[in-house]
Coordinates of C-alpha atoms in Angstrom, one line a residue:
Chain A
X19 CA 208.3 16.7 225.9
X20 CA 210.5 17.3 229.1
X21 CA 212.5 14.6 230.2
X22 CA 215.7 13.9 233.2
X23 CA 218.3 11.4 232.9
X24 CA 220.1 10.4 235.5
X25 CA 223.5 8.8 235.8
X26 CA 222.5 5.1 236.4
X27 CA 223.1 3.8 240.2
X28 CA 223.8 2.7 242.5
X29 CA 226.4 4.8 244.0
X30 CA 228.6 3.3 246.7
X31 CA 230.9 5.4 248.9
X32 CA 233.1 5.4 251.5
X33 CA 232.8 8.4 254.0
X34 CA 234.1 11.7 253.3
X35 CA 234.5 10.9 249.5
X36 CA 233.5 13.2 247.3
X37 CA 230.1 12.8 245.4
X38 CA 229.1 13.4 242.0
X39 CA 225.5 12.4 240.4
X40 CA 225.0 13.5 237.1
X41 CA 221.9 14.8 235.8
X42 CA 220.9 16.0 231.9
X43 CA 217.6 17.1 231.0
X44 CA 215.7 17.9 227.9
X45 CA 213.2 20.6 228.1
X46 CA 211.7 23.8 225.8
X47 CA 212.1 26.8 227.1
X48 CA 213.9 27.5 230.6
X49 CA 212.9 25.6 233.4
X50 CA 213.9 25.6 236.9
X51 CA 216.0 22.4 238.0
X52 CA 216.0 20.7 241.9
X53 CA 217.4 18.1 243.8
X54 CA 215.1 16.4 245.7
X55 CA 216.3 13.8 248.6
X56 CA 214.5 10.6 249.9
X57 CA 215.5 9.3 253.4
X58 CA 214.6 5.7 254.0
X59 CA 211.1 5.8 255.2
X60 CA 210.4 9.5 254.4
X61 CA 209.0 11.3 252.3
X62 CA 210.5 13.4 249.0
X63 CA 212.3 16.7 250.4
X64 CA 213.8 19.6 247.8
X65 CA 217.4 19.5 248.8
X66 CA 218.3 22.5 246.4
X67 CA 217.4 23.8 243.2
X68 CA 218.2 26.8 240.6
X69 CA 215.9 28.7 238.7
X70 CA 218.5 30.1 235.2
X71 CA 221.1 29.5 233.8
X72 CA 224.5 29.4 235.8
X73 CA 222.9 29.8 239.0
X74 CA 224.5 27.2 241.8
X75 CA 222.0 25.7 244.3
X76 CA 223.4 24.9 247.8
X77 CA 222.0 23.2 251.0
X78 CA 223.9 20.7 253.0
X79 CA 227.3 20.7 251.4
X80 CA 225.3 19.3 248.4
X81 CA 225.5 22.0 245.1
X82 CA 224.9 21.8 241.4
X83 CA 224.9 24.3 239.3
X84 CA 222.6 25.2 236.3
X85 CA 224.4 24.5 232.9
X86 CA 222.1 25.7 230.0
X87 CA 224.7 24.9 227.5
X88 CA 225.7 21.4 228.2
X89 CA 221.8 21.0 229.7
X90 CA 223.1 19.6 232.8
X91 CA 222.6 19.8 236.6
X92 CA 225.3 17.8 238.2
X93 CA 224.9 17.1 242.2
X94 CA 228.3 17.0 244.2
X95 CA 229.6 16.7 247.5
X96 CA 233.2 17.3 248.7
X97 CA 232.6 14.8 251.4
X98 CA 229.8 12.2 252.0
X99 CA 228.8 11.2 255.6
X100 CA 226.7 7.9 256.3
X101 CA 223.7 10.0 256.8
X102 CA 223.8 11.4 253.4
X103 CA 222.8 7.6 252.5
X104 CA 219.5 8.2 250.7
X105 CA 217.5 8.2 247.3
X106 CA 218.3 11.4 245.0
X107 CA 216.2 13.0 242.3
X108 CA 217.0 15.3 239.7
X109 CA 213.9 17.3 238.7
X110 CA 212.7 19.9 236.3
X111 CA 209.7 22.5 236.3
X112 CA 207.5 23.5 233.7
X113 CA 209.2 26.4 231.7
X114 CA 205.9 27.5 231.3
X115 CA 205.4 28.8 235.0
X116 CA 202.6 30.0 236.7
X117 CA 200.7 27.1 238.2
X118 CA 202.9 25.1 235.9
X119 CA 205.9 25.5 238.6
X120 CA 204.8 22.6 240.6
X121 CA 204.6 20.3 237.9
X122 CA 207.9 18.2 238.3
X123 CA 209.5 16.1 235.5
X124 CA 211.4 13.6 237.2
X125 CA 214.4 11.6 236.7
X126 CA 214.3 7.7 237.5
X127 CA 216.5 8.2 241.1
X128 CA 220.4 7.4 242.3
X129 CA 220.7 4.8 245.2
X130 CA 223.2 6.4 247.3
X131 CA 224.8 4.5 249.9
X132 CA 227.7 5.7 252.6
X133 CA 229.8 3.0 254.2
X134 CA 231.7 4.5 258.0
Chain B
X22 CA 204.2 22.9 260.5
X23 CA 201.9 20.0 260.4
X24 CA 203.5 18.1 257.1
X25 CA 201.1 17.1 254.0
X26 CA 199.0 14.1 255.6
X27 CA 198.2 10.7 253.9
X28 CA 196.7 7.6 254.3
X29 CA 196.7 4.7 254.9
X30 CA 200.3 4.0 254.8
X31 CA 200.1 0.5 253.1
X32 CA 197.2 -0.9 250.8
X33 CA 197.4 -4.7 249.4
X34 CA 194.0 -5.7 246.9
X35 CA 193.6 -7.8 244.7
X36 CA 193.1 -6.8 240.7
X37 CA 189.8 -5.4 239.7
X38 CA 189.2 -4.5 242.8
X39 CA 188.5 -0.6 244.1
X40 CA 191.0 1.2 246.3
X41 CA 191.1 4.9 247.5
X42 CA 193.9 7.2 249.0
X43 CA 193.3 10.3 251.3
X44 CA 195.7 13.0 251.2
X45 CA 195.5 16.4 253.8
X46 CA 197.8 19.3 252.7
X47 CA 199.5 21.7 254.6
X48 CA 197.1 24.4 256.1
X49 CA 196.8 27.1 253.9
X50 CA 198.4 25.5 250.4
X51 CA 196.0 25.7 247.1
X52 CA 197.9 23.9 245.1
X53 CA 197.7 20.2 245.6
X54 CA 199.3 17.3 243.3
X55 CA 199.2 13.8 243.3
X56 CA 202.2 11.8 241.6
X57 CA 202.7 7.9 241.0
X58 CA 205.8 6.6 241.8
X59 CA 206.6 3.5 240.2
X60 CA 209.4 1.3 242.0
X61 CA 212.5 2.0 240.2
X62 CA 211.7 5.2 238.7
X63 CA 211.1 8.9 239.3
X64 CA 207.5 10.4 240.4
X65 CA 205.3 10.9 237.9
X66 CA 202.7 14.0 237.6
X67 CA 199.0 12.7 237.4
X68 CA 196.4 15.4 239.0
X69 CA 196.9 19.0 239.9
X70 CA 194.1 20.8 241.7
X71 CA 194.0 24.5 241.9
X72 CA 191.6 24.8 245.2
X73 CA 189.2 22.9 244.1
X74 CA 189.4 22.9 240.4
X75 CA 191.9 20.3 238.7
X76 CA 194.4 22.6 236.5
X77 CA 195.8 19.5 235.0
X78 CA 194.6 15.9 234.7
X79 CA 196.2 15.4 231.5
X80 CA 198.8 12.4 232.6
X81 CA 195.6 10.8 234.7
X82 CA 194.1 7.0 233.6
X83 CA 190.7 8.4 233.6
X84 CA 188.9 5.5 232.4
X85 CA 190.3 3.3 235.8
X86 CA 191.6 6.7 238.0
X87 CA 189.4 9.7 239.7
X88 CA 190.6 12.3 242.1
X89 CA 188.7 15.1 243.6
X90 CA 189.0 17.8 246.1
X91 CA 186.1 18.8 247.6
X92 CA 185.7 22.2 249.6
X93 CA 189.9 23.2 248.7
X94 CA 191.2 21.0 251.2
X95 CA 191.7 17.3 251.3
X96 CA 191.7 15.3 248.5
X97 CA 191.1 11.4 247.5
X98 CA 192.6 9.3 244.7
X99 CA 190.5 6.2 243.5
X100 CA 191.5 3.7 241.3
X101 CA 188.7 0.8 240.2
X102 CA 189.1 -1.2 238.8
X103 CA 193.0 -2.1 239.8
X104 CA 195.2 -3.5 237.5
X105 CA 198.8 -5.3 238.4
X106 CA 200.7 -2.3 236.7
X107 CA 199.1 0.3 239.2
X108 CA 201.5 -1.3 242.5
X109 CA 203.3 2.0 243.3
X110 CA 203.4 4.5 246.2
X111 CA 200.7 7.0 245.4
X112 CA 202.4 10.5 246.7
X113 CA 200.4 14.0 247.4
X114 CA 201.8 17.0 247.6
X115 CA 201.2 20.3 248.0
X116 CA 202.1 24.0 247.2
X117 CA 201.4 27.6 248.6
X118 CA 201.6 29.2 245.6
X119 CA 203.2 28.2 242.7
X120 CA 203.2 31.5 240.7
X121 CA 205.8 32.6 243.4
X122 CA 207.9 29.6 242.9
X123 CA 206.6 28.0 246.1
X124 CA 208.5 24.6 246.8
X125 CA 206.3 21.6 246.9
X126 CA 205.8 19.7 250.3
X127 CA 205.7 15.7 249.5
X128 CA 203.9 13.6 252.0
X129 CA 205.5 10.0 252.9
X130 CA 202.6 8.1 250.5
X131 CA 200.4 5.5 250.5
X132 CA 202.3 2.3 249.4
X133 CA 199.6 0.1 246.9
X134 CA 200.0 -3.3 245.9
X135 CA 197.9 -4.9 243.7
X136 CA 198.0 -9.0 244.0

């Protein structure tokens, strides 16, 4: 079955470091990857996401790009403001598409938190 | 736009006992989901209604969970009885298509504890 492995947290920063949280997944077929974001007492917002292979999602100054061959979906930042301190998720879609789209495979979350 | 809705906000019960969730999608969406989100770990898929027909209820605890959606719209989650390993935060969300790749709007979820 599908799975998302995130890099195990938490991340602390200082601001305007630059951000990396790595993200593989294991999935059949070709499935559409996200970021989704969690701000302390809000709900889950997508924050980006790529639908093939090489394709670079952006919002934010947040981007990962879609690596098929090393099954990967890496977030980064070039520099992290305290705002940016949050919950991330890595998440994949059904390859299978269709009303499968919305059906999200999740990874387990990265604790990021951004010290002034 | 008026954000997926859901309610209550909190829920403490004891085990065995019944508990319900009410969820009110964006205006308009047909796709609606409800995930279980476990502290420490990533949401997990357990109902997806198409209108008012489920269109997966594979990952769903049937013999403890129900979920309907009545007339399209809103929806309810029940669990009864409640067991100690169902304390997570119970989130809906919702879709305006997903055959055209429609994102998913999350509400903030219902927060259950079970004592």
């Amino acid at each position: 079955g599908n799975s998302v492995t995130q890099m195990e947290g938490p991340v602390t920063l200082s601001e305007e470091a630059f951000l990396t949280i790595n993200c593989t997944y294991t999935a059949t077929g070709y499935p559409s990857l996200f970021w989704y974001v969690q701000y302390p007492g809000e709900g889950l917002q997508l924050l980006l996401k790529a639908t093939k292979a090489d394709d670079k999602g952006s919002n934010k100054g947040f981007e990962a790009t879609y690596r098929k061959e090393t099954t990967s979906f890496h977030l980064e930042k070039g520099s992290v403001q305290v705002s940016d301190s949050a919950v991330y998720f890595c998440a994949l879609s059904d390859s299978a598409g269709g009303t499968s789209y919305g059906k999200l495979t999740f990874g387990q979350g990265t604790i990021l938190t951004v010290h002034p | 736009e008026a954000g997926v809705a859901q309610s209550p906000r909190y829920k403490i019960i004891e085990k065995r006992q019944s508990v319900a969730f009410w969820c009110n999608p964006i205006s308009g969406h047909a796709t609606l989901y409800w995930y279980q989100q476990i502290l420490g770990q990533g949401p997990k898929l357990l109902i997806q209604f198409q209108n008012n027909g489920v269109v997966d209820d594979s990952q769903l605890p049937k013999d403890r969970f129900s979920a309907e959606r009545l007339k399209g719209v809103d929806s309810t989650l029940k669990i009864q009885p409640a067991k100690l390993e169902d304390s997570a935060v119970y989130l809906c969300a919702s879709s305006l298509d997903p055959g055209a790749r429609s994102p998913l709007h999350f509400g903030n979820g219902t927060r259950l504890t079970v004592t």
